[in-house]
Amino acid sequence: MTADVKPKFAMYWAASCGGCEIAVLNTHEKILDVDANFEVVFWPVAMDAKYKDVEAMEDGSILLTLFNGGIRTDENEHIAKLLRQKSKILVAFGSCACEGCIPGLANLSPVGEIVHTAYNTITTDNPHEIYPRTSFDVPEGELHIPKLEQILRPIDQVVDVDYYMPGCPPESHQIAAVIDLVIKVIHGEAQLPPKGTVIGVGNSTVCDECQRVRNVKLIKAFKRIQDIAPVDPTLCILEQGIPCNGPATRSGCNARCPSAGAQCIGCYGPAEGVIDYGARLITAFASVIDAKEPAEIEKILDGIPDPTGQVYRFSLPGSLMKAAKSAWVKE
Amino acid sequence: MSEKKNERVGVYVCHCGSNIAGVVDVVDVANWAAEKLGHQGVVIAREYRFMCSSPGQELIEKDIKELGLTRIVVAACSPHLHEKTFRTAAKNAGLNPYLVELASIREQVSWVHTDKAVATEKAKAVVAGAVSRVIENAPLEEIKVPINPNTLVVGGGIAGIQAALEIANAGFHVYLVEREPSIGGHMAQFDKTFPTLDCAACILTPRMVEAGTHPNITLLTWSDVEKVTGYVGNFNVTIRKKARFIKEADCTGCGICQEKCPKKVIDEVYEAGLGYRKAVYTPFAQAVPNFPVMDKENCTYFIKGTCKACEKFCPTGAIDFKQEDQLINVDVGNIILATGYDLFDARRVSNYGYGRLPNVFTSLEFERLSNSAGPTGGHIVLRDGKTTPKSVGIIHCVGSRDKNFNNYCSVICCMQGLKFAHLVHEHTGATVYNFYIDMRTAYKGYDEFYQRILEEGNLFVRGKVAEVTDAARGEREKGKLIIQVEDTLAGKQRRIPVDMVILSSGLQPRSDAKEVGKMFGISCSTDGWFTEKHPKLDPVATMTEGIYIAGCAQGPKDIPSSVAQGAAASARVLDKILQREVILEPIKATVDKDKCSGCRICNGLCPYSAIAFLADDNVSEINPALCQGCGTCVAACPAGAISGTGFSDEQIMAQIDGLLLRNIEAVEA
Amino acid sequence: MTEKFEPTIIGFTCNWCSYRAADLAGTSRMKYAPNVRLIRMMCSGRLDPTFVLRALSSGADGVMITGCHPGDCHYMEQNYKALRRYLLLKRVLKGMGIEPERVKLVWASAAEGARFASETTLFVEEIRRLGPLNWGKPIEKLEDLQEEISKMEEVPA
């Protein structure tokens, strides 16, 4: 690329909340660097471009695409494949794209239940029980809306991904650092990390950045944070009996939540090389339980009322099992 | 998963004669491996009659050299049998021995399944699992640590004494720890020993003296082991030498203190409750060491602050009421546990009346009666201390071979019962009945002894005694103990009145065997005896390197067997000492300090204290010398920062995939 | 189903007790169901929940975890750690609609070959009764949401 032609940049949101887009904007002045160094060709939240514009681009012509959100519908899948085709570097941006995140919790229910619930909430007025149809004939032709896929998937289960940037959302200072890196790479001042690297993160887990004091852990009871308030600000939160996901969660956020007095809920995903995030938490919590008799252990475990949610809040689609049995096992 | 590896795998499927080939189609398995696992790296797959034979091993060695094999899978018997064999074969051919995996298709397939087609399919899956796993194996080097040439022997009975003497005679130092005031164990309590009827003390005491005076043996009696840390070649043991309240340096063993002591106490230990000792005492005349011990709980000075007769009369001023327990720390390379047995508590068999009916005696009580140095001077008399019995019933299998108590056979009780018969007959001329279920007289001279006792005119009734009672029916039974038994050979119930009943009580593990085992890091079987490494081929070693067992601590046995085991354990120890260094399996865990977050969740998980927290660096660290390779911390680390060699995540995950046939060339449903 | 369902089960054994129990069952020629494929680890404490999840998501219908009896672990206490992980893992699996009976923990000492064999056979029957796990079918794009909703009543909560 010459000095006059700026490299192309795209950002897309699939099944997500929009927080990652906000996080990018939250880099404040850094966004001007994006504008200065890139030509933004496709970014639904920020500009008006159509799918056909993307389809018309040459393959590999977009230098950097930040793909945010999980793959929930066939539209998400189509655009993921399209952007992969048109992009040189595709980054799974944010926890939704990396491992499914909150929308991924829908994988605990079969689609029928999800749709039924959505159209029958206490505040929904749907007396005739009307549900959406994916295709509908009108005089002008056939109308289509995207089809729901049976379960939500992180993007790397659909296309090849170059880099991962976890977080819900990724911390703005990390986004800024990545933008800086890419700009340096464009100017030939730095090398891209190996394909598949998780970027915008630290080398270890949250405890590495957490300032609290840690001792050998022996937990006799798990509690909710409101049960022991006020939380001791100097002592490890897990040691106080609150299930903190910090030990299994990738570092990079500066232990934001524990610094603020709350337990880590694990939005940065697993540590390097870990295949199943939830498994690491299962083993971590089990290891600190101070009991030997099954009855006593079960009693202590009762202090974590939703263990599946506790360990897979952000990572269910990216886990080994990916979803609950009812969501996708068909007899 | 890990990146594509280009390994060259050789698969060898053993027929094991017809043991495997009779059920599993080994040719099919080998062909299948070559065809379906070829893309994974299998370059050759052979089948052979006996892979563990020399030609079998040579097949492997040849292929490694000629085909450049980098990984080997041998589908055969259990790795516990031949893992070492095939690792050595690989080593001989220049391949790292840890790049060999054994797939068990005998113990776990051909011997346990009957449907040949199903067994063959399972064998294929097992091979696939092993191939996937071995590709992830990393070459490892054995770890060598130097051995401390000192040895700890715990228990000063005949087995412990034998072991200590063997090692000491070879020129190496032994610490012999005994919890009683004297060594000698149970054997010192016996009168005569079967089948030769040697006097126990006569054959034992020379050994005891030898052990007590040997320059290479440090005797620590009236002592207990409190703590053990370390690993084979480098154990550190803390021993509590309890206060005797006698200064050993000044004591001459003259015995005046005992003589003058006014306080008599029933001797529950040595005299089995039949005789007395003093508050300051040596347990028996030939005690080694010959220093007395003061029984703090019964000594008048310790109770009331008065008396001190011993101190007054001691010619050398050796009494020291202020003496304290001593904690001694020793470093040893190997440990032998020869802690012996406890006698089955015959009170538990309430229908035999022991503890309730005065003239029912246990075997140990009888030994003391019969022993000329015992409380009755060798006269076999009733509980009143005077009356000689005219008829005696000896009951075998008390507490043994009994689902209500101990299911096992105590090995020595039949011979013991016969010995008692002989001694009673010899001392009293009484009529003797032996009540037995089976007569177990298996070893050298044992059956001949049985025949001799038969010929002496003793009476034998085959039947398990139902009851010993003093409820007399009729004149004949008045004042007697009546043995109610079914005489199975005669086919009728009998009531046999006798004056005295001797219970040939069984042996059971020491009451604290489990705690002792835990302290040394070994386990006990369901019956409570220390668990040997292999019941046939390795009876004196344990699963813990450097800890050996000998004598009745391993299971009930007679004196010759205890001596043999004591010698065997010492041979194993000497073997280790002479090798100068011990080779440890390189199965260890390591912390990747870059990944470690210092969460400290692993810190509480290691029973060997191998994990330390480095506060300055905020990381945990594992000491490879202490790590025993259990892998618990590897599984626990939430950051995946701990890896384990030998049984790594990659290896196990690969094996899971392989066993589920996930990486077969043809499409799997 | 015309053919009898044959479960595939992965069994994790510990080198000192349960693997030797399996060997003893073999040496004693005890017969048991052929549906279990064993993996040897040094200790049940090595059991990473990831292994169980990997097995279940890769085609296994059940997982058996075996180790030394509590108090008899060759490495002192590590089987207790396996027990705690197992109990929490079962709760998480339950939350994902997987029958907790599909993962079973069995303690067996090296002398208990018969127990190993009988527990294995029992477990195979249990899994047979539960049916195949059938995890990981290809994703479908759903045309008719009404049909999906009507299925809702059939699916257990």
XYZ file of N, CA and C in Angstrom, chain C:
471
model
N -35.378 -48.941 18.292
C -34.051 -49.356 17.848
C -33.994 -50.866 17.777
N -33.569 -51.367 16.617
C -33.524 -52.817 16.479
C -32.267 -53.372 17.153
N -31.163 -52.665 16.956
C -29.914 -53.143 17.563
C -29.807 -52.643 18.988
N -29.223 -53.482 19.839
C -29.039 -53.056 21.224
C -27.967 -51.977 21.251
N -28.238 -50.914 21.988
C -27.293 -49.819 22.054
C -26.069 -50.236 22.867
N -24.887 -50.105 22.263
C -23.661 -50.435 22.980
C -22.957 -49.147 23.363
N -22.966 -48.804 24.638
C -22.329 -47.551 25.046
C -20.819 -47.608 24.867
N -20.238 -46.437 24.678
C -18.784 -46.305 24.686
C -18.427 -45.479 25.904
N -17.596 -46.037 26.756
C -17.283 -45.371 28.019
C -15.774 -45.244 28.166
N -15.337 -44.078 28.603
C -13.918 -43.891 28.897
C -13.741 -44.032 30.406
N -12.756 -44.824 30.809
C -12.499 -45.007 32.235
C -11.132 -44.462 32.589
N -11.058 -43.651 33.654
C -9.773 -43.143 34.125
C -9.372 -43.943 35.350
N -8.175 -44.512 35.319
C -7.732 -45.317 36.458
C -6.459 -44.731 37.040
N -6.216 -45.070 38.304
C -4.969 -44.624 38.908
C -3.983 -45.786 38.909
N -2.730 -45.476 38.700
C -1.684 -46.462 38.503
C -1.571 -47.460 39.645
N -1.867 -47.022 40.881
C -1.535 -47.850 42.040
C -2.673 -48.766 42.453
N -3.878 -48.270 42.473
C -4.985 -49.099 42.943
C -5.876 -49.566 41.800
N -6.623 -48.641 41.205
C -7.677 -49.114 40.312
C -7.140 -49.737 39.025
N -6.011 -49.250 38.513
C -5.465 -49.900 37.314
C -5.043 -51.319 37.661
N -4.455 -51.474 38.837
C -4.065 -52.816 39.274
C -5.281 -53.681 39.540
N -6.372 -53.066 39.988
C -7.613 -53.828 40.172
C -8.089 -54.333 38.811
N -7.995 -53.488 37.797
C -8.380 -53.914 36.452
C -7.468 -55.045 35.995
N -6.187 -54.921 36.276
C -5.248 -55.991 35.929
C -5.599 -57.276 36.654
N -5.967 -57.145 37.914
C -6.304 -58.335 38.705
C -7.551 -59.006 38.146
N -8.518 -58.174 37.730
C -9.716 -58.753 37.113
C -9.300 -59.545 35.894
N -8.298 -59.021 35.178
C -7.806 -59.714 33.990
C -7.098 -61.006 34.342
N -6.162 -60.932 35.287
C -5.428 -62.148 35.657
C -6.357 -63.208 36.191
N -7.419 -62.773 36.883
C -8.375 -63.741 37.422
C -9.405 -64.163 36.389
N -9.239 -63.635 35.139
C -10.142 -63.999 34.048
C -11.602 -63.689 34.354
N -11.831 -62.642 35.146
C -13.226 -62.251 35.392
C -13.772 -61.600 34.135
N -14.994 -61.878 33.786
C -15.564 -61.304 32.570
C -16.421 -60.101 32.910
N -16.235 -59.040 32.132
C -17.107 -57.891 32.309
C -17.360 -57.220 30.970
N -18.283 -56.270 30.964
C -18.727 -55.662 29.708
C -17.563 -54.978 29.006
N -17.478 -55.099 27.676
C -16.322 -54.588 26.930
C -16.428 -53.124 26.529
N -17.360 -52.410 27.122
C -17.613 -51.065 26.622
C -16.719 -49.985 27.203
N -15.873 -50.351 28.161
C -15.058 -49.333 28.812
C -13.640 -49.384 28.282
N -13.110 -48.235 27.904
C -11.730 -48.145 27.435
C -10.956 -47.326 28.453
N -9.856 -47.898 28.948
C -9.198 -47.302 30.110
C -8.022 -46.412 29.763
N -7.865 -45.386 30.565
C -6.700 -44.506 30.487
C -6.012 -44.552 31.840
N -4.698 -44.743 31.806
C -3.953 -44.840 33.067
C -3.331 -43.489 33.415
N -3.605 -43.051 34.660
C -2.925 -41.850 35.163
C -2.191 -42.284 36.419
N -1.334 -41.462 36.944
C -0.607 -41.872 38.154
C -1.556 -41.886 39.352
N -2.487 -40.940 39.375
C -3.346 -40.785 40.547
C -4.681 -40.236 40.113
N -5.760 -40.576 40.845
C -7.064 -40.005 40.504
C -7.033 -38.492 40.678
N -6.102 -38.001 41.484
C -5.957 -36.558 41.643
C -5.520 -35.862 40.361
N -5.045 -36.625 39.387
C -4.621 -36.051 38.109
C -5.820 -35.695 37.248
N -7.003 -36.189 37.696
C -8.166 -36.027 36.846
C -8.542 -34.567 36.680
N -8.358 -34.065 35.487
C -8.731 -32.714 35.125
C -10.155 -32.797 34.584
N -11.078 -31.942 35.059
C -12.442 -31.992 34.513
C -12.458 -31.864 32.995
N -11.428 -31.210 32.445
C -11.345 -31.090 30.981
C -11.361 -32.464 30.328
N -10.735 -33.451 30.960
C -10.694 -34.787 30.363
C -12.105 -35.354 30.227
N -12.903 -35.175 31.286
C -14.262 -35.715 31.265
C -15.074 -35.024 30.173
N -14.929 -33.695 30.099
C -15.680 -32.934 29.104
C -15.218 -33.305 27.699
N -13.920 -33.513 27.554
C -13.405 -33.900 26.246
C -13.995 -35.235 25.827
N -14.031 -36.168 26.756
C -14.572 -37.496 26.441
C -16.046 -37.397 26.052
N -16.825 -36.679 26.861
C -18.265 -36.604 26.603
C -18.564 -35.870 25.298
N -17.753 -34.867 24.976
C -18.042 -34.111 23.760
C -17.457 -34.788 22.529
N -16.661 -35.823 22.726
C -16.002 -36.464 21.587
C -16.580 -37.819 21.239
N -17.654 -38.218 21.873
C -18.283 -39.474 21.494
C -18.505 -40.459 22.624
N -17.984 -40.196 23.787
C -18.223 -41.128 24.888
C -19.644 -40.916 25.428
N -20.269 -42.019 25.848
C -21.612 -41.901 26.418
C -21.556 -41.776 27.936
N -20.407 -42.100 28.495
C -20.259 -42.013 29.951
C -18.789 -42.005 30.300
N -18.481 -41.563 31.511
C -17.092 -41.553 31.971
C -17.034 -42.171 33.362
N -16.096 -43.084 33.550
C -15.904 -43.710 34.857
C -14.573 -43.231 35.415
N -14.591 -42.754 36.643
C -13.350 -42.299 37.279
C -13.082 -43.235 38.438
N -11.906 -43.819 38.487
C -11.622 -44.761 39.572
C -10.334 -44.371 40.282
N -10.269 -44.740 41.542
C -9.076 -44.424 42.320
C -9.025 -45.258 43.578
N -8.042 -44.968 44.416
C -7.897 -45.696 45.675
C -8.992 -45.278 46.654
N -9.296 -46.151 47.585
C -10.280 -45.804 48.615
C -9.779 -44.607 49.418
N -10.727 -43.748 49.887
C -10.321 -42.617 50.725
C -9.497 -43.113 51.914
N -8.352 -42.480 52.125
C -7.464 -42.898 53.199
C -6.363 -43.825 52.707
N -6.536 -44.391 51.516
C -5.539 -45.347 51.032
C -4.766 -44.851 49.827
N -4.961 -43.582 49.476
C -4.313 -43.083 48.269
C -2.799 -43.232 48.379
N -2.185 -43.715 47.312
C -0.730 -43.890 47.319
C -0.024 -42.575 47.569
N -0.640 -41.485 47.148
C -0.070 -40.165 47.382
C -0.783 -39.470 48.541
N -1.212 -40.233 49.491
C -1.827 -39.782 50.738
C -3.272 -39.355 50.593
N -3.535 -38.169 49.996
C -4.894 -37.633 50.095
C -5.441 -37.164 48.768
N -4.784 -37.503 47.697
C -5.150 -36.863 46.444
C -6.490 -37.339 45.911
N -6.925 -38.525 46.329
C -8.231 -38.960 45.846
C -9.359 -38.067 46.385
N -9.126 -37.429 47.521
C -10.149 -36.498 48.015
C -10.292 -35.313 47.066
N -9.149 -34.910 46.476
C -9.219 -33.787 45.538
C -10.030 -34.192 44.316
N -9.842 -35.437 43.878
C -10.631 -35.922 42.748
C -12.106 -35.926 43.105
N -12.407 -36.337 44.314
C -13.803 -36.392 44.765
C -14.448 -35.019 44.693
N -13.750 -33.991 45.156
C -14.344 -32.649 45.175
C -14.588 -32.142 43.767
N -13.602 -32.416 42.884
C -13.788 -31.965 41.501
C -14.975 -32.683 40.873
N -15.062 -33.957 41.157
C -16.129 -34.777 40.583
C -17.495 -34.255 41.011
N -17.647 -33.908 42.285
C -18.950 -33.457 42.773
C -19.357 -32.128 42.125
N -18.399 -31.220 41.975
C -18.738 -29.939 41.355
C -18.986 -30.127 39.857
N -18.183 -30.981 39.229
C -18.366 -31.237 37.795
C -19.765 -31.776 37.519
N -20.227 -32.676 38.375
C -21.560 -33.256 38.151
C -22.627 -32.180 38.204
N -22.456 -31.208 39.115
C -23.452 -30.143 39.204
C -23.457 -29.308 37.931
N -22.251 -29.031 37.422
C -22.180 -28.217 36.205
C -22.795 -28.982 35.035
N -22.519 -30.273 34.961
C -23.088 -31.086 33.880
C -24.606 -31.125 33.983
N -25.084 -31.206 35.200
C -26.538 -31.237 35.401
C -27.156 -29.960 34.850
N -26.471 -28.819 35.100
C -26.965 -27.539 34.594
C -26.971 -27.490 33.075
N -26.209 -28.403 32.447
C -26.228 -28.446 30.993
C -27.112 -29.577 30.498
N -27.938 -30.095 31.382
C -28.906 -31.091 30.960
C -28.308 -32.477 30.746
N -27.079 -32.689 31.214
C -26.495 -34.023 31.068
C -26.772 -34.782 32.346
N -27.296 -35.987 32.203
C -27.636 -36.778 33.379
C -26.384 -36.991 34.234
N -26.442 -36.611 35.516
C -25.247 -36.767 36.353
C -24.786 -38.216 36.455
N -25.693 -39.172 36.203
C -25.289 -40.583 36.293
C -24.317 -40.985 35.199
N -24.111 -40.119 34.212
C -23.200 -40.482 33.136
C -21.750 -40.412 33.572
N -21.494 -39.760 34.692
C -20.124 -39.721 35.212
C -20.148 -40.383 36.582
N -19.325 -41.399 36.734
C -19.367 -42.143 38.001
C -17.980 -42.264 38.607
N -17.933 -42.135 39.900
C -16.674 -42.257 40.635
C -16.700 -43.556 41.417
N -15.686 -44.394 41.218
C -15.642 -45.685 41.914
C -14.305 -45.823 42.623
N -14.332 -46.177 43.860
C -13.077 -46.445 44.568
C -12.826 -47.952 44.530
N -11.626 -48.346 44.147
C -11.292 -49.773 44.126
C -9.835 -49.945 44.493
N -9.556 -50.826 45.438
C -8.152 -51.052 45.809
C -7.552 -52.080 44.860
N -6.236 -52.206 44.896
C -5.531 -53.105 43.982
C -5.979 -54.552 44.137
N -6.551 -54.882 45.282
C -6.988 -56.262 45.501
C -8.423 -56.499 45.038
N -9.111 -55.439 44.615
C -10.545 -55.591 44.342
C -10.858 -55.753 42.861
N -10.261 -56.786 42.259
C -10.515 -57.050 40.850
C -11.985 -57.325 40.600
N -12.580 -58.085 41.495
C -13.990 -58.445 41.312
C -14.864 -57.208 41.360
N -14.543 -56.316 42.255
C -15.323 -55.088 42.389
C -15.197 -54.239 41.130
N -13.972 -54.160 40.611
C -13.767 -53.387 39.391
C -14.642 -53.935 38.274
N -14.602 -55.256 38.135
C -15.379 -55.889 37.062
C -16.874 -55.644 37.249
N -17.356 -55.828 38.471
C -18.815 -55.713 38.668
C -19.269 -54.266 38.537
N -18.477 -53.326 39.047
C -18.852 -51.913 38.926
C -18.870 -51.487 37.471
N -17.899 -52.011 36.696
C -17.863 -51.668 35.277
C -19.121 -52.145 34.583
N -19.453 -53.393 34.816
C -20.645 -53.953 34.170
C -21.905 -53.204 34.593
N -21.993 -52.882 35.867
C -23.140 -52.125 36.370
C -23.250 -50.777 35.667
N -22.115 -50.119 35.532
C -22.104 -48.788 34.928
C -22.515 -48.863 33.464
N -22.025 -49.895 32.780
C -22.391 -50.045 31.376
C -23.903 -50.193 31.240
N -24.490 -50.960 32.131
C -25.951 -51.137 32.079
C -26.671 -49.828 32.355
N -26.146 -49.073 33.285
C -26.736 -47.775 33.622
C -26.717 -46.855 32.406
N -25.575 -46.820 31.715
C -25.464 -45.950 30.546
C -26.350 -46.466 29.417
N -26.455 -47.778 29.328
C -27.320 -48.355 28.302
C -28.753 -47.896 28.530
N -29.127 -47.877 29.794
C -30.467 -47.450 30.156
C -30.659 -45.967 29.820
N -29.628 -45.158 30.041
C -29.747 -43.731 29.766
C -29.749 -43.423 28.279
N -29.170 -44.347 27.489
C -29.151 -44.122 26.055
C -27.902 -43.382 25.607
N -27.701 -43.285 24.295
C -26.509 -42.616 23.782
C -26.541 -41.123 24.097
N -25.378 -40.539 24.251
C -25.310 -39.111 24.562
C -25.438 -38.286 23.291
N -24.895 -38.826 22.161
C -25.077 -38.176 20.859
C -24.700 -36.714 20.849
N -23.578 -36.397 21.410
C -23.202 -34.986 21.464
C -22.659 -34.501 20.133
N -22.834 -33.247 19.863
C -22.116 -32.622 18.761
C -22.635 -32.910 17.371
N -23.936 -32.951 17.206
C -24.458 -33.101 15.844
C -24.250 -31.783 15.092
N -24.235 -31.848 13.751
C -24.034 -30.610 12.990
C -25.151 -29.597 13.270
N -24.772 -28.313 13.178
C -25.717 -27.235 13.486
C -26.767 -27.140 12.383
N -27.990 -26.949 12.786
C -29.048 -26.743 11.784
C -29.500 -25.302 11.782
N -29.894 -24.839 10.593
C -30.519 -23.516 10.519
C -32.031 -23.763 10.560
N -32.708 -23.072 11.455
C -34.103 -23.428 11.715
C -35.067 -22.614 10.877
N -35.795 -23.300 10.012
C -36.742 -22.648 9.105
C -38.003 -22.241 9.833
N -38.548 -23.217 10.535
C -39.886 -23.035 11.060
C -39.852 -22.900 12.569
N -39.914 -21.642 13.042
C -39.822 -21.414 14.476
C -41.030 -21.961 15.210
N -42.185 -21.958 14.496
C -43.396 -22.481 15.120
C -43.191 -23.942 15.498
N -42.516 -24.647 14.578
C -42.259 -26.068 14.839
C -41.329 -26.224 16.032
N -40.345 -25.323 16.105
C -39.414 -25.388 17.240
C -40.145 -25.158 18.544
N -41.100 -24.216 18.510
C -41.834 -23.911 19.735
C -42.710 -25.089 20.130
N -43.288 -25.740 19.129
C -44.164 -26.864 19.475
C -43.362 -28.005 20.068
N -42.087 -28.087 19.704
C -41.244 -29.149 20.281
C -41.004 -28.896 21.752
N -41.173 -27.649 22.143
C -40.815 -27.212 23.488
C -41.480 -28.056 24.548
N -42.729 -28.419 24.310
C -43.450 -29.181 25.335
C -42.808 -30.547 25.532
N -42.223 -31.113 24.453
C -41.652 -32.450 24.567
C -40.334 -32.445 25.312
N -39.631 -31.335 25.191
C -38.284 -31.294 25.771
C -38.387 -31.142 27.279
N -37.729 -31.995 28.036
C -37.831 -31.845 29.498
C -37.163 -30.562 29.947
N -37.716 -29.930 30.959
C -37.226 -28.632 31.438
C -35.791 -28.719 31.971
